[in-house]
JSON list of C-alpha atoms in Angstrom, two decimals:
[
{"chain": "G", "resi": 1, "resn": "UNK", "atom": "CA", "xyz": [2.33, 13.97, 29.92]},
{"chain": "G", "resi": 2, "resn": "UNK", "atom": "CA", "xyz": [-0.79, 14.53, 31.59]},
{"chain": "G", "resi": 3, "resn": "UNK", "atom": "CA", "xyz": [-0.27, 17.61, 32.69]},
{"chain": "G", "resi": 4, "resn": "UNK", "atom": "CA", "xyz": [-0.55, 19.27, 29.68]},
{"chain": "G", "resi": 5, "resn": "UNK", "atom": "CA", "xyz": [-4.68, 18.46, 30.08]},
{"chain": "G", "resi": 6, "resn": "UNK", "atom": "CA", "xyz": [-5.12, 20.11, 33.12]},
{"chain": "G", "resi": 7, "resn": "UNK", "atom": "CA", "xyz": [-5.48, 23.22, 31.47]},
{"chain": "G", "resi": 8, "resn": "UNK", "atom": "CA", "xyz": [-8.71, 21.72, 29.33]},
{"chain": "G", "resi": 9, "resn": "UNK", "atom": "CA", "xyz": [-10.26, 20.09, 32.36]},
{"chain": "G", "resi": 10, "resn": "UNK", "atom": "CA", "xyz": [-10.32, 23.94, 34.18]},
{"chain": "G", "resi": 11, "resn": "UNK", "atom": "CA", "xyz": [-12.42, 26.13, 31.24]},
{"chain": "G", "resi": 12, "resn": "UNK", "atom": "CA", "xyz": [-16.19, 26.54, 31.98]},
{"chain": "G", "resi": 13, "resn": "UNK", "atom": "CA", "xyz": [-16.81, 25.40, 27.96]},
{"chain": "G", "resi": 14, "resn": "UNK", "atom": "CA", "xyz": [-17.97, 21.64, 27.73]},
{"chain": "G", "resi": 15, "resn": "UNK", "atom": "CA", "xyz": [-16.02, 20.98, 24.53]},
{"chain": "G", "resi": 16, "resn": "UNK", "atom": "CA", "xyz": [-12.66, 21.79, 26.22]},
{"chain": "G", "resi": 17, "resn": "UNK", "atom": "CA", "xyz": [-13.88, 19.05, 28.60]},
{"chain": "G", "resi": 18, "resn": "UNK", "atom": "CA", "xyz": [-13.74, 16.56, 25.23]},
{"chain": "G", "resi": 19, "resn": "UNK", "atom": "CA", "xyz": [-11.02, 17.90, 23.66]},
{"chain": "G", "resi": 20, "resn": "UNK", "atom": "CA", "xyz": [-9.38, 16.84, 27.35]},
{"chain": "G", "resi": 21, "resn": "UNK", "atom": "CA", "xyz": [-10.89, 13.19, 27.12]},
{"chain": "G", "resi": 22, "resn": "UNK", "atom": "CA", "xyz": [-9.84, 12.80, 23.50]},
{"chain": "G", "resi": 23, "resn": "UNK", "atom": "CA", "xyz": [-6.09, 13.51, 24.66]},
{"chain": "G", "resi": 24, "resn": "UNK", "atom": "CA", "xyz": [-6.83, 11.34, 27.52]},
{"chain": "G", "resi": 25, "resn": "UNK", "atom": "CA", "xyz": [-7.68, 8.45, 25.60]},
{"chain": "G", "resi": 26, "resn": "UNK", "atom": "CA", "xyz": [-4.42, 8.20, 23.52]},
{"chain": "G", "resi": 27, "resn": "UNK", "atom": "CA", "xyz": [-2.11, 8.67, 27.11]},
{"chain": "G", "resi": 28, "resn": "UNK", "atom": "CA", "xyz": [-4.44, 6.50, 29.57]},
{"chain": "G", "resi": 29, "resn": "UNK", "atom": "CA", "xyz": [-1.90, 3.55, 29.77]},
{"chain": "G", "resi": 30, "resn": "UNK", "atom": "CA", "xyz": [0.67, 6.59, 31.74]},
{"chain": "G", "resi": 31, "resn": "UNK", "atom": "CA", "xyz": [-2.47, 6.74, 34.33]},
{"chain": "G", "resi": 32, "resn": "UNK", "atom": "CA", "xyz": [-0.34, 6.09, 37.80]},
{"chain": "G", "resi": 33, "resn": "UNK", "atom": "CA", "xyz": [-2.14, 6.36, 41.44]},
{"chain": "G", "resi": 34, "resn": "UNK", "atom": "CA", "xyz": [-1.12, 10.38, 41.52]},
{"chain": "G", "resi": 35, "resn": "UNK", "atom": "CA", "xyz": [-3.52, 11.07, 39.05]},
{"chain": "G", "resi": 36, "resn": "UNK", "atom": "CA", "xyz": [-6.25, 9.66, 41.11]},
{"chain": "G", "resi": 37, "resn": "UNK", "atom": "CA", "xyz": [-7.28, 12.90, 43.12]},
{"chain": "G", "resi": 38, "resn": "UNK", "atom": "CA", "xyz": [-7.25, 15.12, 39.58]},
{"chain": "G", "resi": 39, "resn": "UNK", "atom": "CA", "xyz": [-9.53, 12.51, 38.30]},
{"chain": "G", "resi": 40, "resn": "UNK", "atom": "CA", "xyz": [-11.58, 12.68, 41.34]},
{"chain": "G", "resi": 41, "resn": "UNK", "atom": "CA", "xyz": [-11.28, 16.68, 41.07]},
{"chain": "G", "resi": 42, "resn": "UNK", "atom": "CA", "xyz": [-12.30, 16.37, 37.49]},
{"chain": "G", "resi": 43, "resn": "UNK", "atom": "CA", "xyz": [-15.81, 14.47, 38.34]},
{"chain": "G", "resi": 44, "resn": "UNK", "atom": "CA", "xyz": [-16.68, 16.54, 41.52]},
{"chain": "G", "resi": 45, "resn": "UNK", "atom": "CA", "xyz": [-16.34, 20.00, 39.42]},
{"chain": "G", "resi": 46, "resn": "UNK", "atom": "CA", "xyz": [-17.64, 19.49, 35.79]},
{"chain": "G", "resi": 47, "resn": "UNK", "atom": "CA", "xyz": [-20.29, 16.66, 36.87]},
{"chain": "G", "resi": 48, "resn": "UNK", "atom": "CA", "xyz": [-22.08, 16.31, 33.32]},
{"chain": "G", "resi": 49, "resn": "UNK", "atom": "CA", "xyz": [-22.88, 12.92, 33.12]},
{"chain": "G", "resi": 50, "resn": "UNK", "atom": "CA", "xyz": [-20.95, 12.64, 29.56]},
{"chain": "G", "resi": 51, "resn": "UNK", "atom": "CA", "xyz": [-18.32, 13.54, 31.46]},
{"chain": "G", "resi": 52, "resn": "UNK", "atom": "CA", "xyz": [-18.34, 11.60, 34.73]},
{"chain": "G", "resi": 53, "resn": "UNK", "atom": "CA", "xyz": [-19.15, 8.77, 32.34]},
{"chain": "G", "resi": 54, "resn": "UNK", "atom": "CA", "xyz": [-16.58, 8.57, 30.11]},
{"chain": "G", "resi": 55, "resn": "UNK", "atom": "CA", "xyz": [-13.81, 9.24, 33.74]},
{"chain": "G", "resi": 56, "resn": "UNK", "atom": "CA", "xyz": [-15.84, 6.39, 35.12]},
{"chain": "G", "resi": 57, "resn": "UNK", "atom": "CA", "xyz": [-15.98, 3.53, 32.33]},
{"chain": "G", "resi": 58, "resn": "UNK", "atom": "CA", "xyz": [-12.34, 4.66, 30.65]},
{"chain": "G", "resi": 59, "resn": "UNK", "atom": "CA", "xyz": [-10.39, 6.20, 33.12]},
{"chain": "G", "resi": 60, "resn": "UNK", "atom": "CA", "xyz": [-10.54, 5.57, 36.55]},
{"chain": "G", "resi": 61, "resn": "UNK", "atom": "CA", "xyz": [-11.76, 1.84, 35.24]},
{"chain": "G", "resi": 62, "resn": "UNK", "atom": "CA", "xyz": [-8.34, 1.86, 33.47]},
{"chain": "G", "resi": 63, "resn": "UNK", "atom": "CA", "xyz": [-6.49, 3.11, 36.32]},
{"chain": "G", "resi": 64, "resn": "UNK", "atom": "CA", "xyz": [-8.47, 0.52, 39.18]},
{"chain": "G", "resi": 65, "resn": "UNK", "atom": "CA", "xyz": [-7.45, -2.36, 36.78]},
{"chain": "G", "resi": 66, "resn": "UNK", "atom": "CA", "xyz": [-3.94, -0.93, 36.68]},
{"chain": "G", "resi": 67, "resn": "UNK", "atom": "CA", "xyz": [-3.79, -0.36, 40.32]},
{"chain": "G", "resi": 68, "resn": "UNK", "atom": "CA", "xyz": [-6.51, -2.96, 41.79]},
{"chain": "G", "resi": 69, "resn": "UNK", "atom": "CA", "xyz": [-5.29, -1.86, 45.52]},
{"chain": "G", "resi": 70, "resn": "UNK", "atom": "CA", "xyz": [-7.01, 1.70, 45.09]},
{"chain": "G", "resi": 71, "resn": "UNK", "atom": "CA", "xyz": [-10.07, 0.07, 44.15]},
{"chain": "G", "resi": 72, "resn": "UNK", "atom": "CA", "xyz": [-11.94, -0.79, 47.26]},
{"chain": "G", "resi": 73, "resn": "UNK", "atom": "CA", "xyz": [-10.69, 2.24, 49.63]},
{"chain": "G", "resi": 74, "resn": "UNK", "atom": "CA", "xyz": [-11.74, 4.47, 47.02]},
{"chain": "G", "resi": 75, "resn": "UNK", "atom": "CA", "xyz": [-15.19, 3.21, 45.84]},
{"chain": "G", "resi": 76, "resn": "UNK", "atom": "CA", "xyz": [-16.07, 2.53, 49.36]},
{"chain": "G", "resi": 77, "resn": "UNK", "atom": "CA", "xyz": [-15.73, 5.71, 50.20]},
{"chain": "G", "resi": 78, "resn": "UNK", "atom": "CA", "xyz": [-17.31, 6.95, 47.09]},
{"chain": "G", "resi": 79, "resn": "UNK", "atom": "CA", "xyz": [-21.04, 5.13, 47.75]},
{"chain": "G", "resi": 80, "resn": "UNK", "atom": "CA", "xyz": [-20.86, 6.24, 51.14]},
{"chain": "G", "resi": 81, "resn": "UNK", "atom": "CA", "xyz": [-20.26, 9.88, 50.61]},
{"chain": "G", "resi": 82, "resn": "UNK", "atom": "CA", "xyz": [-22.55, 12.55, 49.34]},
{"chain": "G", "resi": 83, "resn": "UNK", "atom": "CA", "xyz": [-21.46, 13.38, 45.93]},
{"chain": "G", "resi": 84, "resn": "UNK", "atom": "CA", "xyz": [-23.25, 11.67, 43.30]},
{"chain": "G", "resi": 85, "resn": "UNK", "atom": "CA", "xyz": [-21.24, 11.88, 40.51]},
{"chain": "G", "resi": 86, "resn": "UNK", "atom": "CA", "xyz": [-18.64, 9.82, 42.36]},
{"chain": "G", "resi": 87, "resn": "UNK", "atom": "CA", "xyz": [-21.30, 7.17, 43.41]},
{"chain": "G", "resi": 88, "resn": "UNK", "atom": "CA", "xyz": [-21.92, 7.11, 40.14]},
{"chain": "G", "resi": 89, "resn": "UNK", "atom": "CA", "xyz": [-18.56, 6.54, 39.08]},
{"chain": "G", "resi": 90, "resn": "UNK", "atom": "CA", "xyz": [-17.99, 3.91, 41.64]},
{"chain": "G", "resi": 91, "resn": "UNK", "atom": "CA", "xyz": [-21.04, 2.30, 40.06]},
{"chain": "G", "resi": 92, "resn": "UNK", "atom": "CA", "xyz": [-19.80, 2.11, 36.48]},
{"chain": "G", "resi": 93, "resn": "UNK", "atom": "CA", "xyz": [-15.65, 2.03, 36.69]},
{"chain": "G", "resi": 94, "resn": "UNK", "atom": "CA", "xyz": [-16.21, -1.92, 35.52]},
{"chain": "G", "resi": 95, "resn": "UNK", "atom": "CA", "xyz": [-18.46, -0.93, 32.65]},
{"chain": "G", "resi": 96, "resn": "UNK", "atom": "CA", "xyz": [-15.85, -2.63, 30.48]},
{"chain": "G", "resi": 97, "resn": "UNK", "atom": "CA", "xyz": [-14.22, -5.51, 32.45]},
{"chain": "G", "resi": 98, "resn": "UNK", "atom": "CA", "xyz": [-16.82, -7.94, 31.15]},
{"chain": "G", "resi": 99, "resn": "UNK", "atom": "CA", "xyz": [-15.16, -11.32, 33.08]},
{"chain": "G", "resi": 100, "resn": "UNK", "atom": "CA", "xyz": [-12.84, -9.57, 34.90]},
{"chain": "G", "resi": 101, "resn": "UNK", "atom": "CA", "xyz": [-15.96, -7.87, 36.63]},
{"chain": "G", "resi": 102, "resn": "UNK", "atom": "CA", "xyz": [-15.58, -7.83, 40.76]},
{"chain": "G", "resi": 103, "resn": "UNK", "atom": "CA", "xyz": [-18.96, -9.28, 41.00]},
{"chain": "G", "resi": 104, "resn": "UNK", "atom": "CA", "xyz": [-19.36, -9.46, 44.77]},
{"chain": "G", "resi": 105, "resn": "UNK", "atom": "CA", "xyz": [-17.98, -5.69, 45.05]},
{"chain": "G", "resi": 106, "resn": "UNK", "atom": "CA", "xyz": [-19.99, -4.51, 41.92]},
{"chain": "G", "resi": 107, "resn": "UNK", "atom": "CA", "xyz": [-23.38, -6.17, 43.49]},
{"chain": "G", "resi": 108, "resn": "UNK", "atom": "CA", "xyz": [-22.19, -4.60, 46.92]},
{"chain": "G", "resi": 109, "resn": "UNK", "atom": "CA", "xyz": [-21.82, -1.10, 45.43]},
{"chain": "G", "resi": 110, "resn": "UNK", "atom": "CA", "xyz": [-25.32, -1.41, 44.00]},
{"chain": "G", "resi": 111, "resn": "UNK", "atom": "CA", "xyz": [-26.35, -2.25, 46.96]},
{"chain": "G", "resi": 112, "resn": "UNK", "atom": "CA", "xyz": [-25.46, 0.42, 48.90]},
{"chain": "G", "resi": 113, "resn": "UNK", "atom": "CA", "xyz": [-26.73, 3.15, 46.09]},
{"chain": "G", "resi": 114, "resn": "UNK", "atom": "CA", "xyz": [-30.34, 1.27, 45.61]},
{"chain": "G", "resi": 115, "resn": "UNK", "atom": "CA", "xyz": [-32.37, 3.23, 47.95]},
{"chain": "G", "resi": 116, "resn": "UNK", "atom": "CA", "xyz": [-30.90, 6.53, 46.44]},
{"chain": "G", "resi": 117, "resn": "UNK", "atom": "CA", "xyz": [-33.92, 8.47, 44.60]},
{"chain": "G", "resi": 118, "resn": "UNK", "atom": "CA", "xyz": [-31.22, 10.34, 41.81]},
{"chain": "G", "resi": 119, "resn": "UNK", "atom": "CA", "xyz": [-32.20, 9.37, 38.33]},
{"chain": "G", "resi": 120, "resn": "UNK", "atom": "CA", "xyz": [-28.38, 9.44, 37.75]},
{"chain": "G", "resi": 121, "resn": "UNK", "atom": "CA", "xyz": [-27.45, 6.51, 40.47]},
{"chain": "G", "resi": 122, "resn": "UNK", "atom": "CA", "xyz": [-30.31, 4.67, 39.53]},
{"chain": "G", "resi": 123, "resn": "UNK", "atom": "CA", "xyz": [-29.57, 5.08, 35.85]},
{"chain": "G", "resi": 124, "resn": "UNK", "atom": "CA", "xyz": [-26.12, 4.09, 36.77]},
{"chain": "G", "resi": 125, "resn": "UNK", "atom": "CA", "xyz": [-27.29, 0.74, 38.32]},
{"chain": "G", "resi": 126, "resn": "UNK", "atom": "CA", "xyz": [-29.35, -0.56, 35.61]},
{"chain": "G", "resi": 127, "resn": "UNK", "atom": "CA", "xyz": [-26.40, 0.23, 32.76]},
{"chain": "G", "resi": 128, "resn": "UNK", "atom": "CA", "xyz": [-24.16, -1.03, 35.16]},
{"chain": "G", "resi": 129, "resn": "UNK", "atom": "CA", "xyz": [-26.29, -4.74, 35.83]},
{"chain": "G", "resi": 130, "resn": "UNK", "atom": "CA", "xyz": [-27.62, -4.45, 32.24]},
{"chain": "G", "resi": 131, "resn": "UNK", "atom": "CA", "xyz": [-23.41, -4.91, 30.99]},
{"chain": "G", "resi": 132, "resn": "UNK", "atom": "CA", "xyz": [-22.89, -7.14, 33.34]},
{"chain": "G", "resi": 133, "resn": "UNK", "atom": "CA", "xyz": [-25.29, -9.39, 31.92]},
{"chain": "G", "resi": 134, "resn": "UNK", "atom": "CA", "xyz": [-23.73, -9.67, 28.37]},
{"chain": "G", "resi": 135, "resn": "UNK", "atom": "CA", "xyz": [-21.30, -11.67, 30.51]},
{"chain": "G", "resi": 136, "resn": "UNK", "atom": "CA", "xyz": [-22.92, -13.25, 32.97]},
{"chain": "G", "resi": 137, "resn": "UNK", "atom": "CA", "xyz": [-27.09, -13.16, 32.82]},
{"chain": "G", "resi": 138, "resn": "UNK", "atom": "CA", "xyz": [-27.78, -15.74, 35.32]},
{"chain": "G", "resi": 139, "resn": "UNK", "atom": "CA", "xyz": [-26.09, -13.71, 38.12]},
{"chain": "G", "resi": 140, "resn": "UNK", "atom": "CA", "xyz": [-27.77, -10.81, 37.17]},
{"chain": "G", "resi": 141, "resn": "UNK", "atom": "CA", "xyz": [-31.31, -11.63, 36.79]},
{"chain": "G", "resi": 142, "resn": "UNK", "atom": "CA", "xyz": [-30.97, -13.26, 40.63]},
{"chain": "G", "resi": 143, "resn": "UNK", "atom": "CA", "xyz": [-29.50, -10.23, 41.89]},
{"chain": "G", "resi": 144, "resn": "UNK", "atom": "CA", "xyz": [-32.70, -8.37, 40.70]},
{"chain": "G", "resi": 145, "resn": "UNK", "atom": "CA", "xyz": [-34.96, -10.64, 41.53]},
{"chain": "G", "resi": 146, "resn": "UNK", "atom": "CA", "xyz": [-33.31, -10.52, 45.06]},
{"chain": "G", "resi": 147, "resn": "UNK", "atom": "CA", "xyz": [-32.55, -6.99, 45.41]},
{"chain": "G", "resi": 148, "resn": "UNK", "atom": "CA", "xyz": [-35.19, -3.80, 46.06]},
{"chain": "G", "resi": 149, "resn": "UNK", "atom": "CA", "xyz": [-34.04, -1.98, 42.99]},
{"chain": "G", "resi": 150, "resn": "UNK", "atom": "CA", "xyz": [-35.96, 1.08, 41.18]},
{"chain": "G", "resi": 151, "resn": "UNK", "atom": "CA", "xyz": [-38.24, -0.30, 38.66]},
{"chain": "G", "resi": 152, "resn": "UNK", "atom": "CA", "xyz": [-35.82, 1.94, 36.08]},
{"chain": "G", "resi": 153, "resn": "UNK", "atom": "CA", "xyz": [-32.38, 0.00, 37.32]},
{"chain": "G", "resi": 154, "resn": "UNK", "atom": "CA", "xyz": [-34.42, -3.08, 36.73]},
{"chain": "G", "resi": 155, "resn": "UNK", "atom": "CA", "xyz": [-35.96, -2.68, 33.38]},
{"chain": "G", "resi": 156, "resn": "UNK", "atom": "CA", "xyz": [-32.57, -0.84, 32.73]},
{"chain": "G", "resi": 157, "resn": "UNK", "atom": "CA", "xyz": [-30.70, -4.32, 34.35]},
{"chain": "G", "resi": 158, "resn": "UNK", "atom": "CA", "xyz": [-33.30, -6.57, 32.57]},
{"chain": "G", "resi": 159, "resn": "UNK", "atom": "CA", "xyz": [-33.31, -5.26, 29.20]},
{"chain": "G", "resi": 160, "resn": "UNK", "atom": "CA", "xyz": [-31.75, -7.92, 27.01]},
{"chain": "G", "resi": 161, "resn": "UNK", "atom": "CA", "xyz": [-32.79, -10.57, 29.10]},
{"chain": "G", "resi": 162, "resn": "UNK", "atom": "CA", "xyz": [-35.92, -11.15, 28.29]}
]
């Protein structure tokens, strides 16, 4: 199953990294809560945002919507510790849940990150806000308007909304 990417995920050669996601992709529905702290070792060791992106938005978003209970204990922790990659991640895991978006927990994440000065959080906030608003754009432009965000995570939020 799975195991058989581990090897992939541990050379120093970025494409090894893809070739891992790309067998990833076709075994994600097997994703159980075990796989969690591999995932996590995955981002904390080859943090390249192509990378941490795709574990973030297709993995650990299909695993949290698999397993919704690991969601908040993990994120929480995530925003609060000092890795970015993982803020990052807790940022973006809902890239793709359009409706089924935790909008009081994805609003509370950003909240938590907006002060951060790393292009890569802030970055994160604004793709994060700017999906959000394909869905819903109302909720979104108040949440900037109310929120101290970093003029990029609010052009980035903004973008499509006129």
């Amino acid at each position: 199953m799975l195991s058989s990417l581990l090897p992939f995920t541990l050379l120093a050669e970025r494409e090894y990294q893809y070739v891992a996601m790309d067998l990833l992709e076709k075994r994600k529905k097997q994703l159980t809560p075990e796989h969690l702290p591999w995932i996590v070792h995955w981002i904390t060791t080859k943090s390249w945002w192509d990378t941490v992106d795709y574990l973030a938005a297709h993995t650990t978003g299909k695993l949290f919507s698999l397993y919704p209970e690991l969601i908040r204990p993990n994120v929480t922790a995530w925003v609060q510790g000092d890795d970015i990659w993982l803020a990052r991640t807790a940022i973006l895991f809902q890239l793709s849940y359009k409706a089924k978006t935790d909008q009081e927990l994805l609003f509370s994440l950003i909240e938590s990150c907006a002060a951060s000065n790393q292009f890569f959080i802030q970055k994160a906030i604004g793709w994060s806000l700017r999906e959000y608003a394909k869905t819903e754009p109302e909720a979104v432009r108040g949440f900037a308007e109310r929120t101290v965000l970093s003029n990029l995570s609010k052009r980035e939020a903004l973008k499509h909304l006129g």
